Coordinates of C-alpha atoms and ligand atoms in Angstrom, one line a residue:
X7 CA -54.3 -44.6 -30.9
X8 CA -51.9 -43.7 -27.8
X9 CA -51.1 -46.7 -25.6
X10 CA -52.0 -46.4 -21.8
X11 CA -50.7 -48.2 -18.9
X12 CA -51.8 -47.3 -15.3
X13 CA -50.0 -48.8 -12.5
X14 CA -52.6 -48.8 -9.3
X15 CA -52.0 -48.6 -6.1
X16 CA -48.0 -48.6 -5.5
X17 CA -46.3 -46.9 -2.9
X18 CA -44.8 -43.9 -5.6
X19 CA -41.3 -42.9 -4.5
X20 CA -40.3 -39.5 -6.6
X21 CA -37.1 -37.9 -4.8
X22 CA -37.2 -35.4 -7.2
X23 CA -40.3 -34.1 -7.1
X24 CA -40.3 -34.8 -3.1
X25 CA -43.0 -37.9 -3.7
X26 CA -43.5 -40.6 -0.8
X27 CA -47.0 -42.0 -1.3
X28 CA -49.2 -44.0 -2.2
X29 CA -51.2 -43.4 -5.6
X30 CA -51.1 -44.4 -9.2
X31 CA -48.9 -43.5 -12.1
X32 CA -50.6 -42.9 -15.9
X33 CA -48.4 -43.8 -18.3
X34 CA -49.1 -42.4 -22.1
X35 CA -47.1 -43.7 -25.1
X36 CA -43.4 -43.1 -24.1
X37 CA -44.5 -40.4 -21.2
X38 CA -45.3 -39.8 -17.9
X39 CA -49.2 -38.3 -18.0
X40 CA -50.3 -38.2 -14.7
X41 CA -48.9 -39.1 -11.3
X42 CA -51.9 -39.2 -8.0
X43 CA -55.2 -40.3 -7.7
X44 CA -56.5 -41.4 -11.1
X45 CA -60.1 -43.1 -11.2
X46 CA -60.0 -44.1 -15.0
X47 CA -59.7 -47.2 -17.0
X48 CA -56.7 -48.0 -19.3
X49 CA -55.8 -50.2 -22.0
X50 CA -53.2 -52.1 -19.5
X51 CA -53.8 -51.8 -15.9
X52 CA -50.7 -53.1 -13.3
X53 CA -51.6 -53.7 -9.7
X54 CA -48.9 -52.8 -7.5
X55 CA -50.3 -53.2 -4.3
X56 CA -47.6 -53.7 -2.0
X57 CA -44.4 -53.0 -4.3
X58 CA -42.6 -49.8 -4.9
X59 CA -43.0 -47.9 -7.9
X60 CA -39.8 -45.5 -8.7
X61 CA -37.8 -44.3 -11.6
X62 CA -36.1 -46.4 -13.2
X63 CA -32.5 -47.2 -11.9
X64 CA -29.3 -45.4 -13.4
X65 CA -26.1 -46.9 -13.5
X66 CA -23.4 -44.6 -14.4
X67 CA -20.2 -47.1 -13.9
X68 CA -20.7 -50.3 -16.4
X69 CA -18.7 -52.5 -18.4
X70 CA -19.8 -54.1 -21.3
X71 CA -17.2 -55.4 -22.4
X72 CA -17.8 -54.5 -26.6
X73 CA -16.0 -54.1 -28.9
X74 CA -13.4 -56.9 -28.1
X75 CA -14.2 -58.4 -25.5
X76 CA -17.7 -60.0 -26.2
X77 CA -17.4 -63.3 -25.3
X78 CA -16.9 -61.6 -21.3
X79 CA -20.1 -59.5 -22.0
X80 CA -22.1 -57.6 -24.8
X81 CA -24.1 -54.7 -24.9
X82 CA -27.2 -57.1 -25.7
X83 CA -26.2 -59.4 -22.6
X84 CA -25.2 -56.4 -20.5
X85 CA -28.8 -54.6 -21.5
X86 CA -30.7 -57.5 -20.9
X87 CA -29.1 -57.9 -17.6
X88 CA -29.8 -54.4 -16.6
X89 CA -33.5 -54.0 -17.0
X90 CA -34.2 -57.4 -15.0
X91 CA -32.2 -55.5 -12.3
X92 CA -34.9 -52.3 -12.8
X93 CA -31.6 -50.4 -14.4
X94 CA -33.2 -48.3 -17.6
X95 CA -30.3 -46.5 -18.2
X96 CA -27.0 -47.5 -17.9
X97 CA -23.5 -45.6 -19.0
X98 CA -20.9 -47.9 -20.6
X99 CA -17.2 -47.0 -19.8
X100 CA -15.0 -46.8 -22.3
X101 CA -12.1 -49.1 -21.7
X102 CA -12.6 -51.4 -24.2
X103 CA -10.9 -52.6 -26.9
X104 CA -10.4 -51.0 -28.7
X105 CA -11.0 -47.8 -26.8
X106 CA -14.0 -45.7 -27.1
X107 CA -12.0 -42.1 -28.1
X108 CA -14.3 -40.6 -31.2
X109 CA -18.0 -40.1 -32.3
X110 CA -17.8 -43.2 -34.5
X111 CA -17.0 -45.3 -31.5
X112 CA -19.7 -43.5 -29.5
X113 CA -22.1 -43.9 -32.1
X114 CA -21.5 -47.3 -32.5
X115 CA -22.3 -48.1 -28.6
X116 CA -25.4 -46.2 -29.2
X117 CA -26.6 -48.4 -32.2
X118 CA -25.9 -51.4 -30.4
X119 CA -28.0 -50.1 -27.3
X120 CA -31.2 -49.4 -30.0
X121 CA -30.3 -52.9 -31.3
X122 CA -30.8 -54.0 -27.7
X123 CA -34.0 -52.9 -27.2
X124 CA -34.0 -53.4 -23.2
X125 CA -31.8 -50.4 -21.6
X126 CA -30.9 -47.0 -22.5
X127 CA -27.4 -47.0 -23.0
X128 CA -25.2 -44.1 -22.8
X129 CA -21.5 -44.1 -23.1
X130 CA -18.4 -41.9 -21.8
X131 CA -15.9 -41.2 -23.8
X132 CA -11.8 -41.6 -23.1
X133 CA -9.9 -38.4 -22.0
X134 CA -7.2 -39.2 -23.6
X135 CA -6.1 -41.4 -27.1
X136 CA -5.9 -45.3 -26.2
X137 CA -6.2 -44.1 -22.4
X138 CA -3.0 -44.0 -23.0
X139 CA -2.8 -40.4 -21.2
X140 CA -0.7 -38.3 -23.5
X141 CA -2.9 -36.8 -26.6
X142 CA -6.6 -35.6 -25.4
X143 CA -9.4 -37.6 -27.1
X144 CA -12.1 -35.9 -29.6
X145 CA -13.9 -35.1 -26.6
X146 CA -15.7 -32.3 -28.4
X147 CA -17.0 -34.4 -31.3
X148 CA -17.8 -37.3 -28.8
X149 CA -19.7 -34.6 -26.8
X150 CA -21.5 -33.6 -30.0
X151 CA -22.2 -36.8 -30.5
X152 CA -23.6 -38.1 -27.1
X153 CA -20.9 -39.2 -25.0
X154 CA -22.1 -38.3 -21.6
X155 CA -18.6 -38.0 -19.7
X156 CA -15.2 -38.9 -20.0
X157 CA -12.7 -41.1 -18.2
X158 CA -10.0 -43.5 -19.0
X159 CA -11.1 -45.7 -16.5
X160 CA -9.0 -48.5 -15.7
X161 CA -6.5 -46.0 -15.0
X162 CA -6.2 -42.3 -13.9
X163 CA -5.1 -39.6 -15.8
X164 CA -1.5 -39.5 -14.6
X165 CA 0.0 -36.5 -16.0
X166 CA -1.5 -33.0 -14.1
X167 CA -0.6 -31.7 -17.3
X168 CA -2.4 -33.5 -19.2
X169 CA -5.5 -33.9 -16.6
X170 CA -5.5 -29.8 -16.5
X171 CA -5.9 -29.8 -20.1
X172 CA -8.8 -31.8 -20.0
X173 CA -10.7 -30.2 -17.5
X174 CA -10.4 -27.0 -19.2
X175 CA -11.7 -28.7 -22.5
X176 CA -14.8 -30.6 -20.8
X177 CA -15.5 -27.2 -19.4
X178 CA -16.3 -26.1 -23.1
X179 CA -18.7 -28.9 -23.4
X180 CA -20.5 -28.6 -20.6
X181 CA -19.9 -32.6 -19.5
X182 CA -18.4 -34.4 -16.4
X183 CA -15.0 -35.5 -16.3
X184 CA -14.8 -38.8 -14.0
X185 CA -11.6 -40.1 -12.7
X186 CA -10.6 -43.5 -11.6
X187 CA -8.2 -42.3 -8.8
X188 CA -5.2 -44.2 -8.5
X189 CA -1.1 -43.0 -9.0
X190 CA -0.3 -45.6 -11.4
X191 CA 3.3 -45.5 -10.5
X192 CA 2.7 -45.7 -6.7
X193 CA 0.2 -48.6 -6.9
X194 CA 3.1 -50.1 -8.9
X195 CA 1.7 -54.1 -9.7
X196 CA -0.6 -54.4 -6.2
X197 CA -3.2 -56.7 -6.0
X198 CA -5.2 -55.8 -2.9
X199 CA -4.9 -53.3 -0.1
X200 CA -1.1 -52.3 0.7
X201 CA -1.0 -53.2 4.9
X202 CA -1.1 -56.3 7.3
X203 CA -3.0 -58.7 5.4
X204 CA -1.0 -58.3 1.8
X205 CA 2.2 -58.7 3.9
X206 CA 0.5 -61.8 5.7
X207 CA -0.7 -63.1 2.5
X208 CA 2.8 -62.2 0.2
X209 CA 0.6 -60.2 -2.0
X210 CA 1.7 -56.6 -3.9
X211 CA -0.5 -53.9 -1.6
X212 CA -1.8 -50.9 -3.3
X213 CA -1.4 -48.2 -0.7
X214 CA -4.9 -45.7 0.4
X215 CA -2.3 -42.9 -0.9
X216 CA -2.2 -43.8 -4.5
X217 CA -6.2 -43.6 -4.8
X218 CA -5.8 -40.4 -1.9
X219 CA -3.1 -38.9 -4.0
X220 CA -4.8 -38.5 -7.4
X221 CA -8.0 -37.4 -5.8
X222 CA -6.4 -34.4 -3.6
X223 CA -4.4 -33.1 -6.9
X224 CA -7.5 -33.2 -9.1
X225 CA -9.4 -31.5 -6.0
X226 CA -6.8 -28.9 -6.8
X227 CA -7.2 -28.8 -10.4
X228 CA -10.7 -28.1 -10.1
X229 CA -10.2 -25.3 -7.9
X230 CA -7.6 -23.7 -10.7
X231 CA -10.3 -24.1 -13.3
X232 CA -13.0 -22.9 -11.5
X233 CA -15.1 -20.4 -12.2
X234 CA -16.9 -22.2 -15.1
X235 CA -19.1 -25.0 -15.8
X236 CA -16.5 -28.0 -14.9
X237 CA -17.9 -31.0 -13.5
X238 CA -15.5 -33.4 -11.7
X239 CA -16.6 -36.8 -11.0
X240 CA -14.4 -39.3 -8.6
X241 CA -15.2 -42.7 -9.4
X242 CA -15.6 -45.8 -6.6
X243 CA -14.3 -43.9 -4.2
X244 CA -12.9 -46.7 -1.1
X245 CA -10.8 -44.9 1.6
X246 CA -11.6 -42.9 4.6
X247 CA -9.5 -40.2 3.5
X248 CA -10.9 -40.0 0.2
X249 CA -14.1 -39.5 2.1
X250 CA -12.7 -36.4 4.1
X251 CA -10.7 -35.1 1.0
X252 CA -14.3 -35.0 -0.8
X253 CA -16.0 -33.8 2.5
X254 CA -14.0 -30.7 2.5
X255 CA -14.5 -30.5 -1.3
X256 CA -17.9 -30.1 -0.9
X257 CA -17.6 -27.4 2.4
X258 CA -15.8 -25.5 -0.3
X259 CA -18.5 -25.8 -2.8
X260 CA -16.2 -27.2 -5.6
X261 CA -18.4 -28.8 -8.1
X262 CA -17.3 -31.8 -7.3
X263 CA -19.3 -35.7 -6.9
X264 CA -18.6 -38.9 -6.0
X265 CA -19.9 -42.5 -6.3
X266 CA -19.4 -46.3 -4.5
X267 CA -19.9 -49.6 -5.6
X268 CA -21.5 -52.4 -3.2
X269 CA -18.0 -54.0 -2.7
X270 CA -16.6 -51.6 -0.9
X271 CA -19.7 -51.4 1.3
X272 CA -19.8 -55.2 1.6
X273 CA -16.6 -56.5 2.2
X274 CA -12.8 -55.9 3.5
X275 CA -9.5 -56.9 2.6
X276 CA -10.2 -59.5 4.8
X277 CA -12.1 -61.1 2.1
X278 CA -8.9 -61.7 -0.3
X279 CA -7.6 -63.7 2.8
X280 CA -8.5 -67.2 0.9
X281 CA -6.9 -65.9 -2.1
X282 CA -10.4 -65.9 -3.9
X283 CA -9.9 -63.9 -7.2
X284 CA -13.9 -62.7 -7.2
X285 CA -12.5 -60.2 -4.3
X286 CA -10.1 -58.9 -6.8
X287 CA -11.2 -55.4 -7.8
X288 CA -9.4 -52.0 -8.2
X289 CA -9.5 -50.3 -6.3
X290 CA -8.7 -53.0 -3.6
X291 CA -11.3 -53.7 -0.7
X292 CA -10.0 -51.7 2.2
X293 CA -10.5 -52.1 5.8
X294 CA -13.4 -52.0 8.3
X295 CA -12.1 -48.2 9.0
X296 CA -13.0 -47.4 5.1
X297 CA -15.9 -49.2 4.5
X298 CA -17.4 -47.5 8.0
X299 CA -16.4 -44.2 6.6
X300 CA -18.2 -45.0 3.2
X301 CA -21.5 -45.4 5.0
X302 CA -21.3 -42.6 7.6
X303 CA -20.5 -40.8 4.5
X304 CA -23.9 -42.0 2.6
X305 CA -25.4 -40.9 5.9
X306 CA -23.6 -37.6 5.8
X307 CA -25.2 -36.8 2.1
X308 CA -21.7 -36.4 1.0
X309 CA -22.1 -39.6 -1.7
X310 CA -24.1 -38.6 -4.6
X311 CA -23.9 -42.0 -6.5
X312 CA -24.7 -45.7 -5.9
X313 CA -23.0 -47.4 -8.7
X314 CA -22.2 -51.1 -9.9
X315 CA -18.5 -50.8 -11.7
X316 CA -20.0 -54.1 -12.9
X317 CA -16.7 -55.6 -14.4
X318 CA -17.5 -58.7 -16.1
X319 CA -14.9 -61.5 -17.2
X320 CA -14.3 -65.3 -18.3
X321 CA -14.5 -68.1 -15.3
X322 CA -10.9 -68.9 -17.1
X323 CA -9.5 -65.6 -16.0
X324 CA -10.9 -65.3 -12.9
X325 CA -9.5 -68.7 -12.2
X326 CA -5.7 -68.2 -12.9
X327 CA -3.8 -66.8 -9.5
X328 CA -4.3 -64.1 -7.7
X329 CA -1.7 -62.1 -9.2
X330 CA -2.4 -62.5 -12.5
X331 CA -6.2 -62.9 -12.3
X332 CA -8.0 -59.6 -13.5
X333 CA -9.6 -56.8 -11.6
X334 CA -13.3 -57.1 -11.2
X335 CA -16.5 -58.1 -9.9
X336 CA -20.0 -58.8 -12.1
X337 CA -22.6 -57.2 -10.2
X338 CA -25.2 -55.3 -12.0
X339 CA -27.9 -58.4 -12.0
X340 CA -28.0 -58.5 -7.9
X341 CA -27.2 -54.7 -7.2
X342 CA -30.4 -53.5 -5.3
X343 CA -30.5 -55.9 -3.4
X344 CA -27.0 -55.6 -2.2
X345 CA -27.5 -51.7 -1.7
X346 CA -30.9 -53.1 0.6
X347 CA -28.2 -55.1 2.7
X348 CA -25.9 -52.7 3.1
X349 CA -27.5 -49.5 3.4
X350 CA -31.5 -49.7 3.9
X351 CA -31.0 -53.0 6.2
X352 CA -28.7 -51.3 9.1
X353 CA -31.0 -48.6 8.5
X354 CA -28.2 -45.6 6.9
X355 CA -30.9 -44.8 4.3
X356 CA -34.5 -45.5 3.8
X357 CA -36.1 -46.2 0.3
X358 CA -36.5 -42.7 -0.4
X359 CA -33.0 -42.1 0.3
X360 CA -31.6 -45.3 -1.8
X361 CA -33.2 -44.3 -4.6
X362 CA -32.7 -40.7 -4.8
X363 CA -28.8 -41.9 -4.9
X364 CA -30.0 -44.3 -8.1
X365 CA -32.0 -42.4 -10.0
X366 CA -32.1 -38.2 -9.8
X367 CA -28.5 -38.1 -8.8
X368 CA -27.1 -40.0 -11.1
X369 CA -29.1 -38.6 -13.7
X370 CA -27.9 -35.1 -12.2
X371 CA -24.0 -36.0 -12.8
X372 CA -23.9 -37.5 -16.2
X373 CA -26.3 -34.3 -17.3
X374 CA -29.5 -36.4 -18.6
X375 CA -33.5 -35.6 -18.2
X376 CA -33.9 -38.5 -16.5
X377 CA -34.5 -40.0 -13.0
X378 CA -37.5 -38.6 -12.2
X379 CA -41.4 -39.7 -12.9
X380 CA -42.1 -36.0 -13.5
X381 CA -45.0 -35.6 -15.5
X382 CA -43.5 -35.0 -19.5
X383 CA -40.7 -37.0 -18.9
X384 CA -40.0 -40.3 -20.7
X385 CA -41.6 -43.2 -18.5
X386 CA -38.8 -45.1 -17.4
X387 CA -40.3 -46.6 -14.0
X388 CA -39.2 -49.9 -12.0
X389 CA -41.6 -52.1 -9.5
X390 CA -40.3 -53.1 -7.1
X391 CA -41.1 -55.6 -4.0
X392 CA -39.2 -54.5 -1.3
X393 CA -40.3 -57.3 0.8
X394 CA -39.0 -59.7 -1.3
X395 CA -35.8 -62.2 -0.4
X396 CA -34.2 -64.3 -3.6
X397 CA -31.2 -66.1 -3.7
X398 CA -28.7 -64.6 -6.1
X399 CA -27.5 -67.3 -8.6
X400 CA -25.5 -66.5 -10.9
X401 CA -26.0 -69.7 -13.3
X402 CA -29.4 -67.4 -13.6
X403 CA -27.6 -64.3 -14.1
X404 CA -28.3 -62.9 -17.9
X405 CA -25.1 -61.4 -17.8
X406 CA -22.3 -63.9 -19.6
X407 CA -20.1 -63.6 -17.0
X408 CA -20.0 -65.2 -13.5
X409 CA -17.1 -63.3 -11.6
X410 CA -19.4 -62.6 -8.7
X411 CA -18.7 -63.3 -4.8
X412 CA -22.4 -62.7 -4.0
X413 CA -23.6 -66.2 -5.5
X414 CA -26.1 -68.2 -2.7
X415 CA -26.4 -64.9 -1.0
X416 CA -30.1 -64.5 -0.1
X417 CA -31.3 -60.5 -0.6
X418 CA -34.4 -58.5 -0.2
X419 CA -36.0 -56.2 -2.6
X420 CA -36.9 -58.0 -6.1
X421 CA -37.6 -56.3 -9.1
X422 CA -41.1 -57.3 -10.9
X423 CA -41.3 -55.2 -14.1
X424 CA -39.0 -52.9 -15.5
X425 CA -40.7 -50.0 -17.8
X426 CA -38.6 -48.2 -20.6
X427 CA -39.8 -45.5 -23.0
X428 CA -43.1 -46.9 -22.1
X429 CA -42.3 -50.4 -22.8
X430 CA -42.2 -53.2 -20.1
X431 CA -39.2 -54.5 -21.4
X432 CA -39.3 -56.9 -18.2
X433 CA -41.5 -58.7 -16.2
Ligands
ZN511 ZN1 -12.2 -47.8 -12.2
ZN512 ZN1 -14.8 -49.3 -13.8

């Protein structure tokens, strides 16, 4: 007997198939069946009067932290932490430890995303052995085996050489190469933003240039390589000129994407002014000038992912100095309602637009069937109240880690149930 479950009522938000409205969605074992009026019973019947009903979210920057670092986070706690934040698929990066460079390592993230049971969880793989960026990666047999990307986040690829090489490879594959822009050797041992406030504060800047740098050579890369099926993604982008370097990109119809994280939309360097390691992220929080250009640019179109870069680590680390503290903030639990405060509140997107950029766009860059509630597709769905407001607390938080400067904040737009493959997997 097929299992039914008919949510009634909902306003249905389907960027991809151009949906705004309010009906029902039939849902049929793991698929989509029918999406309008439907005057039927089912076996479970969901009333969402009042809430949002949408794909579910993508995330395609997380860090979960396994193997090696599991007591920061696990794929369990990071999957668990996910779907209560209406995320059914999520894509692991691959800078763990050790690094995630061949299809045994791939495999292994996906066995341990089954084990989960809550998210789907995809993984890129490196570019290059130990991120070390020398010696290409197996990218080929990671493709084959269901890597959806490669990056050796943390770092850039510094060598053009080396970076050339890989674009031409992923090209073969048909799979994004993402980049965490930054000139290693010109962001030298900075801790924040290189300008008046690291001076003021004594702290190591990292200059806009070294993130600018990187992107404008791989910009040109891409333009070598081309024609072909290359896909280049730039990671949390932060500056202004990033924003114009990726602006022109796209006049020139290189194939070319980019992404932000709420941090950079949120805060400025400003932030690190108490010396408060939870504003410690890489790349730095910039100034007012950036983060204004990173929402005239979501306005613009030119931004085609929301992400979380949800960097989870031990209350130990976070609390040793500034300069020695790590790089990251732990922010997939509170994420929508953060992109609600600082996009769909000062009124730069509405819902439609908000989660066009976390579902079919997302889904779009990392290559999956996914991010849609197209009829046939698997029925991953979120409800969502987008009236709302909730504290964020993090002694709450499902996550294991608590490196987040959003704690007491109070946000709109809650997420009730979370549906994957069919499954409420939270409610
Ligand atoms: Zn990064
Ligand atoms: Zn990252």
């Amino acid at each position: 007997m097929n299992s039914e479950l008919l949510i009634k009522n909902g306003r249905v938000i389907d960027p991809a198939n151009g949906i705004d409205e309010k009906c029902d969605v039939l849902i049929v074992d793991e698929k989509i069946a029918e999406v309008g009026k439907i005057e039927r019973p089912a076996q479970t019947v969901i009333d969402a009067a009042g809430k949002l009903v949408t794909p579910g979210l993508i995330d395609i920057h997380v860090h979960f932290r396994e193997p090696g670092d599991e007591e920061e986070e696990t794929i369990a706690s990071g999957s668990a932490a996910a779907v209560a934040a209406g995320f059914t698929s999520v894509v692991c990066m691959p800078n763990t430890n050790p690094a995630i460079e061949n299809e045994t390592d791939v495999e292994y993230i996906h066995r341990k995303g089954r084990q989960a049971r809550k998210t789907h969880v995809y993984t890129m793989g490196s570019i290059t052995k130990k991120r070390e960026g020398v010696e290409l990666a197996e990218m080929g047999f990671m493709a084959e085996a269901g890597a959806v990307g490669f990056t050796d986040d943390g770092n850039g690829v510094q060598n053009l050489a080396v970076m050339l090489r890989a674009l031409k490879y992923a090209d073969m594959f048909d799979v994004v190469i993402a980049q965490h822009c930054q000139d290693d050797g010109f962001a030298g041992n900075g801790v924040m933003n290189a300008g008046f406030h690291s001076t003021v504060l004594g702290l190591p800047g990292i200059d806009a240039l070294a993130e600018e740098a990187m992107l404008w050579r791989d910009i040109q890369l891409v333009k070598k390589v081309r024609p072909g099926r290359i896909r280049y993604h730039a990671q949390h982008i932060s500056t202004a000129r990033s924003v114009e370097l990726i602006r022109a990109a796209k006049r020139d119809s290189l194939p070319i994407t980019c992404e932000v994280t709420p941090h950079h939309l949120l805060f400025t360097e400003q932030c690190c002014a108490d010396y408060d390691t939870n504003y410690k992220v890489n790349p730095p929080l910039r100034t007012a000038k950036d983060v204004e250009a990173l929402k005239q640019a979501i306005a613009d179109g030119l931004i085609d992912a929301l992400v979380t870069d949800h960097a989870p680590h031990l209350q130990s680390e976070k609390e040793l100095e500034f300069l020695a503290a790590p790089f990251g903030v732990a922010s997939l639990e509170c994420a929508l309602g953060l992109y609600v405060k600082a996009l769909i509140e000062p009124g730069i997107l509405d819902w439609p637009g908000l989660i066009k950029l976390m579902t079919e766009k997302p889904a779009k860059i990392i290559g999956v069937d996914k991010g849609t509630l197209g009829v046939g597709k698997q029925a991953d769905v979120a409800i969502i109240d987008p009236n709302a407001q909730y504290k964020i607390d993090t002694e709450r938080f499902r996550s294991k880690s608590r490196n987040c400067p959003y704690n007491g904040w109070t946000v709109k737009g809650r997420v009730e149930k979370t549906i994957v493959g069919g499954e409420i997997r939270f409610e």
